[in-house]
PDB file of C-alpha atoms in Angstrom:
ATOM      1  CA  UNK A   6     -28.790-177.698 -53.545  1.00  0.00           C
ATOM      2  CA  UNK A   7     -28.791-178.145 -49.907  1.00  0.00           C
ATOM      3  CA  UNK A   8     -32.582-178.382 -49.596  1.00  0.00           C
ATOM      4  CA  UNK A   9     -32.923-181.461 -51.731  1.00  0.00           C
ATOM      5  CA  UNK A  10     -31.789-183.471 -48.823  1.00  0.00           C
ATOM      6  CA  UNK A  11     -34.397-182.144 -46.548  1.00  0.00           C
ATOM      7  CA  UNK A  12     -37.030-182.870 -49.280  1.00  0.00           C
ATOM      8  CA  UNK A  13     -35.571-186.766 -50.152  1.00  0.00           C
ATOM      9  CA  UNK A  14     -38.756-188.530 -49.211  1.00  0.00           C
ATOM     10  CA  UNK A  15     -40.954-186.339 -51.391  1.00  0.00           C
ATOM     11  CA  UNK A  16     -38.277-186.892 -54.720  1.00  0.00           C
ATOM     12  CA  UNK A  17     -38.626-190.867 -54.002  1.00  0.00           C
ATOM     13  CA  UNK A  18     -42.527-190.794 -54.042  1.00  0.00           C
ATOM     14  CA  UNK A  19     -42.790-188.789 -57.060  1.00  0.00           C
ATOM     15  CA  UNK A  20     -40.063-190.551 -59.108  1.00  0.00           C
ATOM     16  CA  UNK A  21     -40.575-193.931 -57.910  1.00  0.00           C
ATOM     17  CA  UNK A  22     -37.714-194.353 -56.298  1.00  0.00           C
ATOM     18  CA  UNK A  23     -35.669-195.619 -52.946  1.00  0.00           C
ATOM     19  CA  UNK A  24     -34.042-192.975 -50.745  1.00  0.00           C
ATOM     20  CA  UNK A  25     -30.807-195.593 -51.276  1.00  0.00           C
ATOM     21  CA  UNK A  26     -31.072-195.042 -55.036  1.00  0.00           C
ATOM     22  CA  UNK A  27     -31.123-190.877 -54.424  1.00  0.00           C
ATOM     23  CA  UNK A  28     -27.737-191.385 -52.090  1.00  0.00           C
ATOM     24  CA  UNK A  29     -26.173-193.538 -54.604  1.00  0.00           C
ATOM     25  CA  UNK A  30     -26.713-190.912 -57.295  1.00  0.00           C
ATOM     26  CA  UNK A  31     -25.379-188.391 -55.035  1.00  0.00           C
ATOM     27  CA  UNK A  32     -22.053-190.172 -54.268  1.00  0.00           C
ATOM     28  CA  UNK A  33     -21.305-191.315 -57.989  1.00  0.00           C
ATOM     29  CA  UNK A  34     -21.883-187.691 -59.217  1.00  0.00           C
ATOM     30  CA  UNK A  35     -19.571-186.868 -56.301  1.00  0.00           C
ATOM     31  CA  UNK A  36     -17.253-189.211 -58.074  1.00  0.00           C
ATOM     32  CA  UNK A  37     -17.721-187.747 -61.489  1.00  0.00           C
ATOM     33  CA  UNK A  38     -16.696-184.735 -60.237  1.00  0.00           C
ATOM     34  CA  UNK A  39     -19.694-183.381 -60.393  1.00  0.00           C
ATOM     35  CA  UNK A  40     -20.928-182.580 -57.004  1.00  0.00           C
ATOM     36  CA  UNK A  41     -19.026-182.542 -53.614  1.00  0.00           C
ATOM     37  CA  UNK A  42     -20.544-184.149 -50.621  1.00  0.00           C
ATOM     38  CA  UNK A  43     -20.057-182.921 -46.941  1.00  0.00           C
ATOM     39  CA  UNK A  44     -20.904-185.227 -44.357  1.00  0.00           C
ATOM     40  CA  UNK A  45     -21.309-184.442 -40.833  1.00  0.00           C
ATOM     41  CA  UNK A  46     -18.955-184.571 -38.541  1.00  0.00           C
ATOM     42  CA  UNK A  47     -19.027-188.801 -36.761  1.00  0.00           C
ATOM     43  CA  UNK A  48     -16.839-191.611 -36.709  1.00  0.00           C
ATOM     44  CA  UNK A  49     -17.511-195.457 -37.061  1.00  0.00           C
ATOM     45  CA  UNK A  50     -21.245-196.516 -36.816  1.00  0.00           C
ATOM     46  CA  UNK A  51     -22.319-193.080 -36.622  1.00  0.00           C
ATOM     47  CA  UNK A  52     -20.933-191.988 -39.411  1.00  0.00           C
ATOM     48  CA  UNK A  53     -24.174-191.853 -41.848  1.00  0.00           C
ATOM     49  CA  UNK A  54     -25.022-191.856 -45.591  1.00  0.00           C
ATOM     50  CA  UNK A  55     -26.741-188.836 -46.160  1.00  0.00           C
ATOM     51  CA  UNK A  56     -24.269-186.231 -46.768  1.00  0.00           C
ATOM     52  CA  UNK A  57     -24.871-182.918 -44.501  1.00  0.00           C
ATOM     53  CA  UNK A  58     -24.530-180.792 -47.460  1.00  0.00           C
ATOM     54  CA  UNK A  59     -24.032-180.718 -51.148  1.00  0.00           C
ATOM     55  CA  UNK A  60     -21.923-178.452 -53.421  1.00  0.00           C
ATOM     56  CA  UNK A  61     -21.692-178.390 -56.940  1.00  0.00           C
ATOM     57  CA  UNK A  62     -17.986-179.117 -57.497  1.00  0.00           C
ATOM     58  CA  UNK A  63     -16.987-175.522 -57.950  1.00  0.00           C
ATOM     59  CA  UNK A  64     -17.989-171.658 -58.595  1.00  0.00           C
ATOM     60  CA  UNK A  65     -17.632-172.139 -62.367  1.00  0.00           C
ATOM     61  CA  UNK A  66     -20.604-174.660 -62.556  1.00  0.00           C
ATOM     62  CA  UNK A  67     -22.370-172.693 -60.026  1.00  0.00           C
ATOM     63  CA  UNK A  68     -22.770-169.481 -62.037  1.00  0.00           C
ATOM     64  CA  UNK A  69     -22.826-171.615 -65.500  1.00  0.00           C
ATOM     65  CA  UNK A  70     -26.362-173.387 -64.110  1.00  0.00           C
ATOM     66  CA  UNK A  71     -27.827-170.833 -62.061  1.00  0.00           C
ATOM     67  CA  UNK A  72     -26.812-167.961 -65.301  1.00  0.00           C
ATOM     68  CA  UNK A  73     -28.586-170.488 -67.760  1.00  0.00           C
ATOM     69  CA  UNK A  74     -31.965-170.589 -65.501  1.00  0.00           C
ATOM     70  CA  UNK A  75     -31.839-167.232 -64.959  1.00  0.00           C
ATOM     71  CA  UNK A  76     -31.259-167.599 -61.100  1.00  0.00           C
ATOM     72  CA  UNK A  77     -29.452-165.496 -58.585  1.00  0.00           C
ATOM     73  CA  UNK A  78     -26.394-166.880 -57.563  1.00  0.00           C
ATOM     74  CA  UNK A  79     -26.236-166.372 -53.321  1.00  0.00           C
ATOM     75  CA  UNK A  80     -23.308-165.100 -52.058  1.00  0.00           C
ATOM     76  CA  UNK A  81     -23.166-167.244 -49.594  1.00  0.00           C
ATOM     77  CA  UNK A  82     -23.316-170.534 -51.129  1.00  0.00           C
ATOM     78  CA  UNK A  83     -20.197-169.393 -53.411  1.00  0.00           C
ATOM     79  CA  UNK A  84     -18.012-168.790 -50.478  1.00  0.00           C
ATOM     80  CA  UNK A  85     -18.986-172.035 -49.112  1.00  0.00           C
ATOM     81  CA  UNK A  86     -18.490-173.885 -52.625  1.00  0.00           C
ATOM     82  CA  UNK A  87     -15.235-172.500 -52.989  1.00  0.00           C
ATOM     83  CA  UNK A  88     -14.129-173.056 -49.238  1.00  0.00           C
ATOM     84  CA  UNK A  89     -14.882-176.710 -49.844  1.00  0.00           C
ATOM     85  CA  UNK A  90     -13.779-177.181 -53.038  1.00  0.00           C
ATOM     86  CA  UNK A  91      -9.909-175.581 -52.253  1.00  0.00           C
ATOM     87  CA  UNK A  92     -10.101-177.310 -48.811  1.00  0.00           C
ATOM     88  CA  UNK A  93     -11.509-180.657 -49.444  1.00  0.00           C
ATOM     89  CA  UNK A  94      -8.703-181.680 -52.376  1.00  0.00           C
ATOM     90  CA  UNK A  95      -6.241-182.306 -49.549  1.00  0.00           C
ATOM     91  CA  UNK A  96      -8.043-182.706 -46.266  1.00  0.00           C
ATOM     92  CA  UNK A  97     -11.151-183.821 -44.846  1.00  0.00           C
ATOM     93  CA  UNK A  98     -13.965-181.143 -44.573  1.00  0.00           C
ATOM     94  CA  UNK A  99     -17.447-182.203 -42.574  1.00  0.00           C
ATOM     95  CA  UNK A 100     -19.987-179.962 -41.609  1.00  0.00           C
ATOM     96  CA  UNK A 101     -21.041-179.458 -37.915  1.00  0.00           C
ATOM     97  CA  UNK A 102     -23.678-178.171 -35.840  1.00  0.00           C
ATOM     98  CA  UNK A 103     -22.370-174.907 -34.334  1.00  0.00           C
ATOM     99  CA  UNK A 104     -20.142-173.897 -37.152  1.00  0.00           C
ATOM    100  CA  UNK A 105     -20.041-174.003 -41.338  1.00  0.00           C
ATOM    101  CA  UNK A 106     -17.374-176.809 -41.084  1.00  0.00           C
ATOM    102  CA  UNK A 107     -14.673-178.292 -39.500  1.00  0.00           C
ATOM    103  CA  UNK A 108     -11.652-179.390 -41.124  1.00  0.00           C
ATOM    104  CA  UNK A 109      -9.554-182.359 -40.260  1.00  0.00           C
ATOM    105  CA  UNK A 110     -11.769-182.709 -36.998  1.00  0.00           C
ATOM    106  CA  UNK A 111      -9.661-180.521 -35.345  1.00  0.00           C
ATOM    107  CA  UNK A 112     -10.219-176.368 -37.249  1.00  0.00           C
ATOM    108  CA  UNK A 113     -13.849-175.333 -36.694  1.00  0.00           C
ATOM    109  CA  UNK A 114     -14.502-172.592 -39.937  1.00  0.00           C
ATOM    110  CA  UNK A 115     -17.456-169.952 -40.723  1.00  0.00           C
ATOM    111  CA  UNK A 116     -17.313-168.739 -43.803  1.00  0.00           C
ATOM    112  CA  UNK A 117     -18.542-165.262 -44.454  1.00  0.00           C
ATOM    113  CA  UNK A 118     -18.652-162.240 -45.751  1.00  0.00           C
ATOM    114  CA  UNK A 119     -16.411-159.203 -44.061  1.00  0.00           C
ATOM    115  CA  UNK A 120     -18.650-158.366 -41.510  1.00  0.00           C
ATOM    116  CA  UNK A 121     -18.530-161.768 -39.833  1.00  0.00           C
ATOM    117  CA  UNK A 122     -17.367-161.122 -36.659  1.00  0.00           C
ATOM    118  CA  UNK A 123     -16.188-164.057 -34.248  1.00  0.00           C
ATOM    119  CA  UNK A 124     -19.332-164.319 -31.901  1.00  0.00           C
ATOM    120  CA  UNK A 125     -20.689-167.900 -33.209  1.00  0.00           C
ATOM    121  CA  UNK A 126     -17.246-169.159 -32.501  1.00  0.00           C
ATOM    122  CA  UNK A 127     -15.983-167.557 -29.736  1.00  0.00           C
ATOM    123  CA  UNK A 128     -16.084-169.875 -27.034  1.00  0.00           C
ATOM    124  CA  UNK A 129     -14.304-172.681 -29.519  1.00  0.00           C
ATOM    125  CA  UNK A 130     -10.852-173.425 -29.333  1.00  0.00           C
ATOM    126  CA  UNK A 131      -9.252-174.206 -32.574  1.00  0.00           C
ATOM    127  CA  UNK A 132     -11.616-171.475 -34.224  1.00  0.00           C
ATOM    128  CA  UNK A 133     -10.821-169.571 -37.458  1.00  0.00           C
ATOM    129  CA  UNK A 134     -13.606-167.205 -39.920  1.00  0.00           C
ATOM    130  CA  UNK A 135     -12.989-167.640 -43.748  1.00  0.00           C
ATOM    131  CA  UNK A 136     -13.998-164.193 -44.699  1.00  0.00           C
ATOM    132  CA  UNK A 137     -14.512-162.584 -48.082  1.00  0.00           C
ATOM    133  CA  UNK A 138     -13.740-159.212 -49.347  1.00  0.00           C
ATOM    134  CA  UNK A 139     -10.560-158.619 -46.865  1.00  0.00           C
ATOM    135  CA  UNK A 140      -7.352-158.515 -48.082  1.00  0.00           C
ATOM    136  CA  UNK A 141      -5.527-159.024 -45.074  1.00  0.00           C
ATOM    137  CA  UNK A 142      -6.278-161.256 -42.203  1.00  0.00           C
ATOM    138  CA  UNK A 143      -5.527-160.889 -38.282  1.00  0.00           C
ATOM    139  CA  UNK A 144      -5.480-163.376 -35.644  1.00  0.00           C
ATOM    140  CA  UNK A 145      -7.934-165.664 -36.812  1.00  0.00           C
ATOM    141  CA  UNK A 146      -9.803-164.284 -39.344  1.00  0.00           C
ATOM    142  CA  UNK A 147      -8.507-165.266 -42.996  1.00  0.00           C
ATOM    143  CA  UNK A 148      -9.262-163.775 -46.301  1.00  0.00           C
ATOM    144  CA  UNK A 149     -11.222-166.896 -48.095  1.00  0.00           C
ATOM    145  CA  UNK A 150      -9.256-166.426 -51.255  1.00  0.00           C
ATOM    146  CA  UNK A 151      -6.060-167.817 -49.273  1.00  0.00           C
ATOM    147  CA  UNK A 152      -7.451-170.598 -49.137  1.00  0.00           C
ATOM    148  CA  UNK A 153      -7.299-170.593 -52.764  1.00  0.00           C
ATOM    149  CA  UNK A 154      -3.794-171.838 -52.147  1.00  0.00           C
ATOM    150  CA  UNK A 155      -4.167-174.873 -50.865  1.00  0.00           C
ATOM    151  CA  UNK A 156      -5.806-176.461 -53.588  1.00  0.00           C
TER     152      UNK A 156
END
């Protein structure tokens, strides 16, 4: 779902379209409920329109459309999905360059799996790793189903 952003000019030549028309679909099927929209990481005037990434609203409809075209569902992109979608019902979640997000532009997150060690964000203060498949968390690395919690 990501790439479809990347590829915007190409879907607005071959539908006939504006790429204002494309970011107005995105944001009302962000309002449906639908899809969630990440935006990167700005404030005021820099603060753009085209979201930095886009997640289907949660894991259920990720597996339910990917299972009914016969499509592997990544790994990766359901940890991120289900980061966003527990996280983003009570606080604000943009992505940003160096890391997978950053919450409440203060918490700089990676989400990954249980090898994910701390080398992208080591030099960060306010760092923490989301990782799957560990039950039990220390210092800053914390299982991504807590964060089931928060929602």
């Amino acid at each position: 779902m990501v790439s479809l952003l990347a590829k915007c000019h190409l879907y607005c030549s071959s539908i006939g379209t504006s790429r204002e028309v494309i970011y107005n679909c995105l944001e009302y099927l962000g309002h449906a409920g639908l899809l969630q929209n990440v935006y990167p990481q700005a404030e005021g005037m820099k603060l753009i329109r085209k979201p930095g990434k886009i997640f289907l609203n949660n894991t259920n409809l990720l597996h339910a459309i990917n299972g009914s075209l016969k499509r592997d569902t990544g790994v990766g992109g359901v940890r991120e999905t289900f980061f966003v979608n527990q996280v983003a019902s009570l606080h604000r979640v943009d992505t940003h360059p160096e890391t997978d997000f950053v919450v409440d532009n203060h918490y700089f997150i990676e989400v990954g799996g249980k090898g994910k060690d701390y080398n992208q964000v080591k030099d960060m203060q306010n760092s923490l790793l989301a990782v799957d498949n560990t039950p039990i968390g220390y210092r800053n690395k914390i299982p991504l189903y807590l964060f089931g919690f928060l929602y």
